[in-house]
Amino acid sequence: MKYLLPFLFLIISYNAVAQSPEKKQVTIKGTILEEGTNYPLEYSTVSFINREGKTVTGGITDLDGNYKIDVPTGVYTVRFEFISYKTKELKNQNFTKNTTLPTIKLDLDAASLDEVVVRAETTEVQIRLDKKIYNIGKDLTAGGASVSDALNNVPSVTVDVDGAIALRGNENVRILINGKPSAIAGFGSTDALRQLPAEAIERVEVITSPSARYDAEGTAGILNIILKKEKTLGVNGSISTTIGVPTNSNASGNINIRTNKFNIFNTTGVYYRKAPGKAHFDNNYFSRNFIDGDGNPVTVDPTFDQVIERRDYDRMGKGFNTNLGIEYFINDKSSITASGFYRKGTGDDVTTNNTLNRNNNETEEKIRRIEYEGEDDSNYQFSLNYVNNFNDNGHKLTADFQYDYGKDDENSLITEDRLFPEFITLPSENILQKRTDREYLAQADYVLPIGENAQFEAGYRGSFEETITDYTLLQEDGISGVYERNDSLSNIFNYEENVHAFYTQYGNKFGKFSFLLGLRLENTQLKGSVDAENVDTNSPINLNFDKDYTGLFPTVNLTYELGDRENITLGYNRRINRPRHWFINPFPSRSSEANVFQGNPNLDPAYSSAFDLGYLKSWKKLTLSSSVYYQHETDSFERVQEETGETTSNGIPIIRTLPINLSTNKRYGFEAGLLYNPNKWLTLNGSFNYFMFKSEGFFNGVDYGTEDVSYFGRFSSKVKLPAKIEWQTNAFYRGPRNNSQTESDGILSVDMAISKDIINDNGTLSLNVSDLLNTRKRNSLTTTSSFTSESEFQWRARQVNLTFTYRFNQKKQRQRPNGGSGGGFDEGGFEG
């Protein structure tokens, strides 16, 4: 219909002009938006009707809701129409010169609202010049889940069993909240995303070929999480409560109060949950051969040739989070928004580690090690946003300021008993770690449309981050209960990262061809200083570094429309991966007495160049999206494990995990997604990603190069049953994968959910099961010249949740009818 109307208007216009005397032509421009949300209504129709009631000419709006139509001079009624919206008219308009009409805002037609809701049942996939947009708000399996859980249902994204987020199998992904780094995302750690409810998400933008407007951090790309903010006039909101097994109880609510002058919004949630998990390690040690200081070969046999560890995790977490903001509309074209976010969480975890130390298949020693870990963390964030729209054509200036502060205190008490051959209580350890994070962000963006299809943009972003980590290791003197500070390992590490960035980009559209070219300049300063004392030498250890580097990061995004609902895209971008503070801190932190992690202050940033060729085709009931991609990364990070040459008090070799720069990492891949709606009651959604990667590099004379192939795929089906019942099943499988030292088996996970609308459709009751088959486990084998380690790790067991949601003055989440997923040159292409 939307493509037929312009054709009919063209014919009508031709006939009208051919049958009437020649008149002077004037240009009429304007914009059509959705009332309450200010969303542009693309493909809306504009009709010019003369005094005889005949349509003289007309046209449709573009993807920004703008129209520009040539009209013979005269008096007309201008009619504005869009399917499922109320029609508006401007009567007796006398056009004698070029005119810009006031912005028209169309209200939803209540009589046709059901049709809009039906359309919203389909998961929307939008393709932009530099991103794919997924609306996951209708995912039934997200009920009672966290943001981290919900991300695992987004195509191209995987979330490992321990919460590590990867994009196309690459964990070097940048997480943004509403287009900016945020305390909500946990200052680079993904732990905070496990504490936020999935219901807070409006959509997720998967940006595999970021434009120059985005910061260059994250060699895999960017995940931009857009949180909900209702824009409907009046008072509206919702509440949601969940109970689950294992213990998972939470409640969240949101409310909006919106008038013509301001919008107040708040989202608040509390949670209490337990997450039991388990792990098993089978480590085998071999004789070590090396050359001593006199040049003589030496062979050292291990104290035990096999160490078996069985760990049980009993985790408890509770917390509170709230986000409060107000948007004030200064006038029709400008607004200022102030918002504050606060999150506080506490955790009490108990990890029990039962160890068997063996020789020649005989158990010689049994040890039980229990770690009691208490955590108290909090984050708050304050932000200001100013928007000034100079006109209705997209000419605007935005400015942002944001301050983030985070504090995380951890206290771990580790007790150890020797159970066999005789019972002995071993000395305990107490680890205290306090970390504070501060970050300031200032940003300004300027957008200038040029002509009908071109757009210029420029901006600045400055981010200034400081992290202070105070690590203290207290060791018991025998079993006296008296603890002494280990000055060799206790330290205070201060880390600063300051980034100044300037960017510019230009885009245009010529017929069916669109392009967006950008260049970003970033200057990064990394500073590190350590305050520590070494009791062995009784002299301070001063490790200070100050690194400064500047880089250019070009971006190219091209789109060609093969048809109305078919296009191909080509993207290129250069990106950077800066080491985080825990990768640089040179002092070891211990997960167990025999396993330590140590940062590497000599780490340099990794750089990548990536190409992405995509194809999109939409039919009436089927949408296909696919891409082929290639990435070449230099100085890529890799964690390696090696023996330190030291042993524990009972002779177990201490193994160190160290991040290093490998020389190159090449990745080739293909991904495809299908969305199929055969009828109103069934939706099928599937995606598949296949990739190959090759790493090359040496460290300490050891070749850590590897070459491997892996893949992952997901499938989702949603069925609408009678009595307003919906049933959804999600299945995910990640194939086996290898790195330089470790082989990991494939992982299968199945989620299932069922929901029913109640209370006149204002309420929804849903039951979902996460990891239905209880198979979400990581099995791996690590092999080195001196040991092998076979392990199985399960972060969380099968989870069952019952969720109730009630909405007041708020329909079930809907979307405006979508005019297609074309590759047009739209605002989304420049959105940050």
XYZ file of N, CA, C and O in Angstrom, residues 33 54 66 135 158 322 348 408 574 613 711 760:
48
model
N 5.140 13.635 12.760
C 5.638 12.858 13.884
C 4.480 12.148 14.575
O 3.315 12.508 14.401
N -11.063 17.680 -5.300
C -10.200 16.787 -6.064
C -8.764 16.874 -5.541
O -8.278 17.955 -5.200
N 9.946 13.597 6.995
C 9.934 14.852 6.247
C 9.324 14.662 4.868
O 9.445 13.596 4.254
N 14.535 -5.410 18.982
C 13.630 -5.144 20.091
C 13.402 -6.452 20.829
O 12.806 -7.378 20.294
N 26.782 -13.688 22.345
C 26.800 -14.847 23.243
C 27.234 -14.378 24.628
O 28.049 -13.458 24.765
N 17.748 2.290 41.230
C 16.718 3.249 40.837
C 17.303 4.245 39.848
O 18.499 4.567 39.898
N 27.017 -12.487 49.599
C 27.703 -13.392 50.523
C 27.856 -14.729 49.810
O 26.863 -15.431 49.575
N 33.527 -0.660 45.411
C 33.362 -2.105 45.557
C 34.324 -2.591 46.636
O 35.546 -2.503 46.480
N 38.234 0.901 11.726
C 39.450 0.614 12.495
C 39.146 0.931 13.951
O 38.565 1.978 14.252
N 30.370 -7.274 4.924
C 29.524 -7.220 3.729
C 28.193 -7.871 4.068
O 28.141 -9.058 4.402
N 31.423 -22.114 15.841
C 30.125 -21.623 15.363
C 29.160 -21.579 16.531
O 29.361 -22.191 17.575
N -8.186 -7.701 31.910
C -8.480 -6.861 30.741
C -7.217 -6.473 29.978
O -7.068 -5.339 29.509
